[in-house]
Short mmCIF file of C-alpha atoms and ligand atoms in Angstrom, two decimals:
data_model
loop_
_atom_site.label_atom_id
_atom_site.label_comp_id
_atom_site.label_asym_id
_atom_site.label_seq_id
_atom_site.Cartn_x
_atom_site.Cartn_y
_atom_site.Cartn_z
CA MET W 17 218.32 105.89 97.17
CA ILE W 18 215.48 104.10 98.92
CA PRO W 19 216.42 100.43 99.09
CA SER W 20 213.56 97.96 98.61
CA ARG W 21 213.16 94.18 98.47
CA LEU W 22 211.12 94.80 95.32
CA CYS W 23 214.10 96.21 93.44
CA ASP W 24 216.17 93.11 94.30
CA LEU W 25 213.28 90.80 93.41
CA LEU W 26 212.58 92.36 90.01
CA GLY W 27 215.88 93.95 89.00
CA ILE W 28 214.43 97.47 88.80
CA GLN W 29 215.92 100.77 90.00
CA TYR W 30 212.90 102.29 91.78
CA PRO W 31 210.16 100.38 93.67
CA LEU W 32 207.46 102.10 91.65
CA PHE W 33 204.94 100.38 89.35
CA GLN W 34 202.75 101.99 86.74
CA GLY W 35 199.10 100.95 87.15
CA GLY W 36 197.53 98.65 84.56
CA MET W 37 195.11 101.21 83.14
CA ALA W 38 192.69 99.63 80.65
CA TRP W 39 192.83 101.14 77.12
CA ILE W 40 195.61 103.48 78.31
CA ALA W 41 198.68 101.53 79.39
CA ASP W 42 200.07 100.37 76.04
CA GLY W 43 203.51 99.08 75.10
CA LYS W 44 204.86 102.60 74.61
CA LEU W 45 203.89 103.85 78.08
CA ALA W 46 205.05 100.63 79.76
CA ALA W 47 208.46 100.84 78.06
CA ALA W 48 208.85 104.51 79.02
CA VAL W 49 208.17 103.71 82.69
CA SER W 50 210.57 100.75 82.66
CA ASN W 51 213.24 102.84 80.92
CA GLY W 52 212.72 105.42 83.69
CA GLY W 53 213.65 102.79 86.28
CA GLY W 54 210.16 101.79 87.45
CA LEU W 55 208.08 98.82 86.36
CA GLY W 56 205.99 99.57 83.27
CA VAL W 57 202.84 97.53 82.83
CA VAL W 58 200.89 96.75 79.65
CA ALA W 59 197.17 96.67 80.46
CA ALA W 60 195.03 93.97 78.91
CA GLY W 61 191.75 95.52 80.07
CA ASN W 62 188.93 94.03 78.00
CA ALA W 63 191.11 93.60 74.89
CA PRO W 64 191.54 90.33 72.98
CA GLY W 65 194.75 88.31 73.41
CA GLU W 66 196.37 89.23 70.11
CA TYR W 67 196.18 92.97 70.92
CA VAL W 68 197.92 92.28 74.21
CA ARG W 69 200.62 90.17 72.51
CA GLU W 70 201.26 93.02 70.07
CA GLN W 71 201.63 95.55 72.91
CA ILE W 72 203.96 93.20 74.83
CA ARG W 73 206.14 92.97 71.75
CA ILE W 74 206.10 96.75 71.27
CA ALA W 75 207.21 97.20 74.89
CA ALA W 76 209.94 94.58 74.44
CA SER W 77 211.19 96.40 71.32
CA LEU W 78 211.45 99.70 73.23
CA THR W 79 213.12 98.55 76.44
CA ASP W 80 215.65 96.01 77.72
CA LYS W 81 214.30 96.44 81.24
CA PRO W 82 211.69 94.20 82.88
CA PHE W 83 208.03 95.10 82.43
CA GLY W 84 204.69 93.54 83.33
CA VAL W 85 201.23 92.78 81.99
CA ASN W 86 198.08 93.57 83.93
CA ILE W 87 195.24 91.10 83.54
CA MET W 88 191.77 92.42 84.30
CA LEU W 89 190.08 89.27 85.54
CA MET W 90 186.54 90.39 84.67
CA SER W 91 187.52 90.53 80.98
CA PRO W 92 185.87 87.98 78.65
CA PHE W 93 189.39 87.42 77.27
CA ALA W 94 191.08 86.81 80.66
CA ASP W 95 191.86 83.11 79.95
CA GLU W 96 193.38 83.90 76.57
CA VAL W 97 195.42 86.85 77.84
CA ALA W 98 196.64 84.80 80.82
CA ARG W 99 197.99 82.15 78.41
CA ILE W 100 199.60 84.76 76.14
CA ALA W 101 201.39 86.38 79.09
CA ALA W 102 202.86 82.94 79.88
CA GLU W 103 203.83 82.32 76.23
CA GLU W 104 205.52 85.73 75.95
CA ARG W 105 207.32 85.13 79.27
CA VAL W 106 206.86 88.63 80.60
CA ALA W 107 208.73 89.36 83.84
CA VAL W 108 205.66 90.19 85.92
CA VAL W 109 201.91 89.68 85.81
CA THR W 110 199.75 91.98 87.90
CA THR W 111 196.04 91.21 88.20
CA GLY W 112 192.96 93.21 89.08
CA ALA W 113 189.23 92.93 89.72
CA GLY W 114 189.19 89.32 90.85
CA ASN W 115 190.94 86.17 92.02
CA PRO W 116 193.78 84.88 89.77
CA ALA W 117 194.38 81.61 91.70
CA LYS W 118 193.49 79.35 88.76
CA TYR W 119 196.31 80.80 86.61
CA MET W 120 199.06 80.79 89.24
CA GLU W 121 200.58 77.42 88.34
CA MET W 122 200.77 78.28 84.63
CA TRP W 123 202.48 81.60 85.29
CA GLN W 124 204.87 80.17 87.84
CA GLY W 125 205.78 77.48 85.29
CA ALA W 126 206.77 80.29 82.90
CA ASP W 127 208.96 81.89 85.60
CA ILE W 128 206.64 84.87 85.87
CA LYS W 129 206.39 86.81 89.13
CA VAL W 130 202.71 87.20 89.98
CA ILE W 131 201.77 90.37 91.85
CA PRO W 132 198.00 90.59 92.36
CA VAL W 133 196.02 93.64 93.40
CA VAL W 134 194.22 92.87 96.64
CA ALA W 135 191.45 95.02 98.08
CA SER W 136 190.88 93.00 101.28
CA VAL W 137 192.76 91.09 103.97
CA ALA W 138 191.12 87.80 102.94
CA MET W 139 192.43 88.15 99.38
CA ALA W 140 195.90 89.09 100.70
CA LYS W 141 196.01 85.89 102.76
CA LEU W 142 194.80 83.75 99.86
CA MET W 143 197.29 85.24 97.38
CA THR W 144 200.14 84.74 99.87
CA ARG W 145 199.14 81.07 100.23
CA VAL W 146 198.95 80.37 96.47
CA GLY W 147 202.43 81.73 95.75
CA ALA W 148 202.24 85.41 94.80
CA SER W 149 205.65 87.16 94.72
CA ALA W 150 204.35 90.43 96.17
CA LEU W 151 200.98 92.14 96.72
CA ILE W 152 199.56 95.46 95.60
CA ALA W 153 197.22 96.79 98.29
CA GLU W 154 194.97 99.19 96.41
CA GLY W 155 192.66 101.55 98.25
CA GLY W 156 189.48 103.10 96.91
CA GLU W 157 191.17 106.46 96.22
CA SER W 158 192.37 104.89 92.98
CA GLY W 159 190.79 105.26 89.59
CA GLY W 160 188.80 102.54 87.89
CA HIS W 161 187.45 99.50 89.69
CA VAL W 162 187.61 100.18 93.42
CA GLY W 163 187.26 98.19 96.62
CA GLU W 164 185.68 99.30 99.92
CA LEU W 165 188.73 100.27 101.94
CA THR W 166 191.00 103.29 101.76
CA THR W 167 194.75 102.96 101.24
CA MET W 168 195.43 104.22 104.77
CA VAL W 169 193.32 101.42 106.24
CA LEU W 170 194.12 98.60 103.81
CA VAL W 171 197.93 98.77 103.55
CA PRO W 172 198.85 98.19 107.21
CA GLN W 173 196.28 95.40 107.53
CA VAL W 174 197.69 93.65 104.45
CA CYS W 175 201.24 94.09 105.78
CA ASP W 176 200.12 92.44 109.04
CA VAL W 177 199.04 89.20 107.33
CA THR W 178 201.85 88.63 104.83
CA ASP W 179 205.64 88.41 104.71
CA LEU W 180 205.59 89.30 101.01
CA PRO W 181 206.64 92.75 99.80
CA VAL W 182 203.58 95.03 99.70
CA LEU W 183 203.07 97.92 97.30
CA ALA W 184 200.61 100.64 98.21
CA ALA W 185 198.28 101.97 95.53
CA GLY W 186 195.44 104.47 95.43
CA GLY W 187 195.88 108.15 96.27
CA ILE W 188 199.62 108.33 95.64
CA ALA W 189 200.83 111.10 93.32
CA ASP W 190 204.06 112.44 94.79
CA GLY W 191 206.88 111.81 97.24
CA ARG W 192 204.70 112.58 100.23
CA GLY W 193 202.42 109.70 99.27
CA VAL W 194 205.40 107.39 98.80
CA ALA W 195 206.86 108.33 102.20
CA ALA W 196 203.45 107.76 103.81
CA ALA W 197 203.22 104.35 102.13
CA TRP W 198 206.55 103.40 103.74
CA MET W 199 205.22 104.46 107.13
CA LEU W 200 202.28 102.08 106.63
CA GLY W 201 204.64 99.18 105.98
CA ALA W 202 204.77 99.16 102.18
CA CYS W 203 208.08 98.82 100.33
CA GLY W 204 206.80 99.99 96.97
CA VAL W 205 204.05 102.00 95.33
CA GLN W 206 201.89 101.84 92.23
CA MET W 207 200.70 105.01 90.53
CA GLY W 208 198.17 105.25 87.73
CA THR W 209 196.61 108.69 87.48
CA ARG W 210 199.95 110.52 87.77
CA PHE W 211 201.10 108.76 84.59
CA LEU W 212 198.10 110.07 82.62
CA SER W 213 200.12 113.27 82.19
CA ALA W 214 203.21 111.49 80.87
CA TYR W 215 204.26 112.54 77.36
CA GLU W 216 204.37 108.86 76.46
CA CYS W 217 200.74 108.36 77.54
CA SER W 218 198.70 108.41 74.33
CA ILE W 219 195.26 109.34 75.67
CA HIS W 220 193.06 111.86 73.86
CA PRO W 221 194.14 115.49 74.55
CA THR W 222 190.72 116.19 76.10
CA TYR W 223 191.37 113.42 78.68
CA LYS W 224 194.76 114.90 79.58
CA GLU W 225 193.29 118.38 79.84
CA LYS W 226 190.48 117.18 82.13
CA ILE W 227 193.04 115.55 84.45
CA LEU W 228 195.31 118.62 84.48
CA LYS W 229 192.35 120.88 85.31
CA ALA W 230 190.70 118.57 87.86
CA GLY W 231 189.99 119.80 91.38
CA ASP W 232 189.91 117.93 94.67
CA LEU W 233 186.28 116.80 94.25
CA ALA W 234 186.58 115.92 90.57
CA THR W 235 185.89 112.19 90.83
CA ILE W 236 182.83 110.10 91.64
CA VAL W 237 182.12 106.39 92.08
CA THR W 238 179.47 104.83 89.85
CA GLY W 239 178.42 101.22 89.28
CA LYS W 240 177.82 100.17 92.90
CA ARG W 241 174.38 98.78 92.04
CA LEU W 242 175.90 96.35 89.53
CA GLY W 243 178.57 95.23 91.97
CA HIS W 244 181.53 96.77 90.17
CA PRO W 245 182.08 100.28 91.48
CA VAL W 246 184.27 102.43 89.24
CA ARG W 247 185.87 105.81 90.04
CA SER W 248 185.92 108.33 87.21
CA LEU W 249 185.80 112.07 86.55
CA ARG W 250 182.43 113.69 87.29
CA THR W 251 181.53 114.29 83.64
CA GLN W 252 178.12 114.46 82.00
CA PHE W 253 178.35 110.67 81.43
CA ALA W 254 179.07 109.98 85.10
CA ARG W 255 176.25 112.24 86.29
CA GLU W 256 173.75 110.59 83.94
CA TYR W 257 174.97 107.14 84.94
CA ILE W 258 174.42 107.92 88.64
CA LYS W 259 170.92 109.17 87.85
CA ALA W 260 170.16 105.95 85.96
CA GLU W 261 171.60 103.90 88.80
CA TYR W 262 169.12 105.39 91.25
CA SER W 263 166.22 105.04 88.79
CA SER W 264 164.17 101.94 88.06
CA MET W 265 166.21 101.18 84.92
CA PRO W 266 166.76 97.39 84.70
CA ASP W 267 170.31 96.11 85.36
CA ASP W 268 170.93 94.96 81.78
CA GLU W 269 170.08 98.44 80.42
CA LEU W 270 172.36 100.03 83.00
CA GLU W 271 175.16 97.64 81.99
CA GLU W 272 174.55 98.61 78.36
CA LEU W 273 174.92 102.30 79.22
CA GLY W 274 178.52 101.73 80.32
CA THR W 275 179.56 99.53 77.41
CA GLY W 276 182.33 101.05 75.33
CA ALA W 277 182.55 104.12 77.57
CA LEU W 278 186.23 103.63 78.48
CA ARG W 279 187.28 103.50 74.83
CA LEU W 280 185.20 106.59 74.00
CA ALA W 281 187.04 108.56 76.72
CA VAL W 282 190.55 107.38 75.86
CA GLN W 283 190.37 107.43 72.06
CA GLU W 284 187.69 110.00 71.25
CA GLY W 285 187.77 112.27 74.33
CA ASP W 286 183.95 112.02 74.25
CA LEU W 287 182.67 114.00 77.25
CA GLN W 288 179.04 112.99 76.67
CA LYS W 289 179.43 109.21 76.45
CA GLY W 290 183.00 108.54 77.65
CA CYS W 291 183.99 107.29 81.10
CA PHE W 292 187.20 109.09 82.14
CA LEU W 293 188.69 106.85 84.83
CA SER W 294 190.72 108.80 87.37
CA GLY W 295 191.95 108.53 90.92
CA GLN W 296 191.24 111.12 93.59
CA ILE W 297 194.72 112.60 93.17
CA ALA W 298 193.90 114.05 89.73
CA ALA W 299 194.07 117.54 91.26
CA MET W 300 197.73 116.90 92.15
CA VAL W 301 198.66 116.22 88.50
CA LYS W 302 199.79 119.59 87.27
CA ARG W 303 201.83 119.29 84.09
CA GLU W 304 202.87 117.04 81.24
CA GLN W 305 206.27 115.40 81.76
CA PRO W 306 208.26 112.45 80.47
CA ALA W 307 207.46 109.30 82.50
CA ALA W 308 211.10 109.10 83.61
CA ASP W 309 210.92 112.62 85.10
CA ILE W 310 207.75 111.73 87.00
CA ILE W 311 209.45 108.72 88.57
CA ARG W 312 212.66 110.57 89.44
CA GLU W 313 210.80 113.56 90.89
CA VAL W 314 208.50 111.43 93.03
CA MET W 315 211.28 109.20 94.38
CA GLU W 316 213.65 112.11 95.08
CA GLN W 317 210.94 113.91 97.03
CA ALA W 318 210.20 110.72 99.00
CA GLU W 319 213.89 110.31 99.79
CA THR W 320 214.16 113.88 101.11
CA ILE W 321 211.11 113.41 103.32
CA LEU W 322 212.21 110.02 104.67
CA LYS W 323 215.74 111.30 105.38
CA GLY W 324 214.29 114.20 107.36
CA ALA W 325 211.70 112.12 109.21
CA SER W 326 213.69 111.83 112.43
CA LYS W 327 213.18 115.56 113.02
CA TRP W 328 209.62 114.78 114.12
CA VAL W 329 210.77 112.91 117.23
CA LYS W 330 212.95 113.99 120.17
O1 TUI R 23 191.08 96.46 88.58
C1 TUI R 23 191.34 97.55 88.99
N1 TUI R 23 190.99 98.67 88.35
C2 TUI R 23 190.29 98.70 87.15
S1 TUI R 23 189.76 97.38 86.27
C3 TUI R 23 189.08 98.36 85.12
S2 TUI R 23 188.26 97.76 83.72
C4 TUI R 23 186.64 97.67 84.20
N2 TUI R 23 185.76 97.97 83.28
C5 TUI R 23 184.47 97.94 83.57
C6 TUI R 23 184.01 97.56 84.82
C7 TUI R 23 184.91 97.27 85.78
C8 TUI R 23 186.26 97.32 85.48
C9 TUI R 23 189.29 99.64 85.44
N3 TUI R 23 189.98 99.80 86.57
N4 TUI R 23 192.03 97.70 90.16
C10 TUI R 23 192.46 96.60 90.90
C11 TUI R 23 191.46 96.15 91.86
N5 TUI R 23 191.21 94.88 92.10
N6 TUI R 23 190.69 96.90 92.64
C12 TUI R 23 189.90 96.06 93.38
C13 TUI R 23 190.28 94.79 93.03
C14 TUI R 23 189.82 93.53 93.50
C15 TUI R 23 188.48 93.32 93.79
C16 TUI R 23 188.06 92.08 94.20
C17 TUI R 23 190.72 92.48 93.62
C18 TUI R 23 190.29 91.24 94.04
C19 TUI R 23 188.97 91.05 94.31
O2 TUI R 23 188.58 89.82 94.68
C20 TUI R 23 187.24 89.49 94.53
C21 TUI R 23 187.06 88.05 94.81
O3 TUI R 23 187.01 87.29 93.83
O4 TUI R 23 187.00 87.71 96.00
#
């Protein structure tokens, strides 16, 4: 067992969160992760509030364990989803792609533990000041919307400016990554890409296959010109998007090119027009497994490594 303040804080068995993957992390996946002893998270992504409420209720019907909701703050429905999370009294709200300060009071009033993703030291300080319960320090190895810093560089700097529990995210796929996160000062981890291969993850079979076959250089970051860089698999869509980004195409047309691309990847497996979000660790995802087995395997490997760590010093 690897004891963690996070387990005491949230009443979970393992200090391991499932990332709030837009269009992917539904009530079924979140419940499977929570039933496996981690913290499952329903992703709101760009979906309207009522979809999110439905998924929260599906998760609640499938597990008695705590689970969370991830609110993507760039979503046009962020206000609505933020209110619904409070109404449904989920255990945890995680946030991404922005600053959730304006919702903190409402969530705290509903007894919700707020655990924002931070991609910088400034945001870590601000979130500590406004009453977050823990922080997720996510490096740019992760899939989806990425910040500037790597996990290796971000996690210790975040740990240096907060007394809150810190989870490391980005580039973690197995027990070695978890053990490394502990060495950097984290007391928990969040994994997204590794859960794409979970049996309970209902993405299109083409998406799963692309992840299982991915190599070390399989991902690419697009969208820098528009100010929201996104890491995804290097598919035809990603290559064409990069080309357009470096062309004279106006910003609004470029924005248009990406619209609906996440849904096309997740639901249709559309390799031409879909954007297959993935972290850099895709190459380390090797087989389909139940979510509970993923969690157990990762945490057991981490425990073995951490127990043996003293052999490195004399
Ligand atoms: O949010 C994510 N990953 C995501 S969001 C997403 S959906 C999307 N769709 C289209 C375009 C963009 C996104 C897919 N993947 N990860 C958490 C994360 N948060 N990474 C970086 C940040 C972040 C960035 C800036 C957190 C706070 C922040 O603050 C900015 C500010 O307001 O100062």
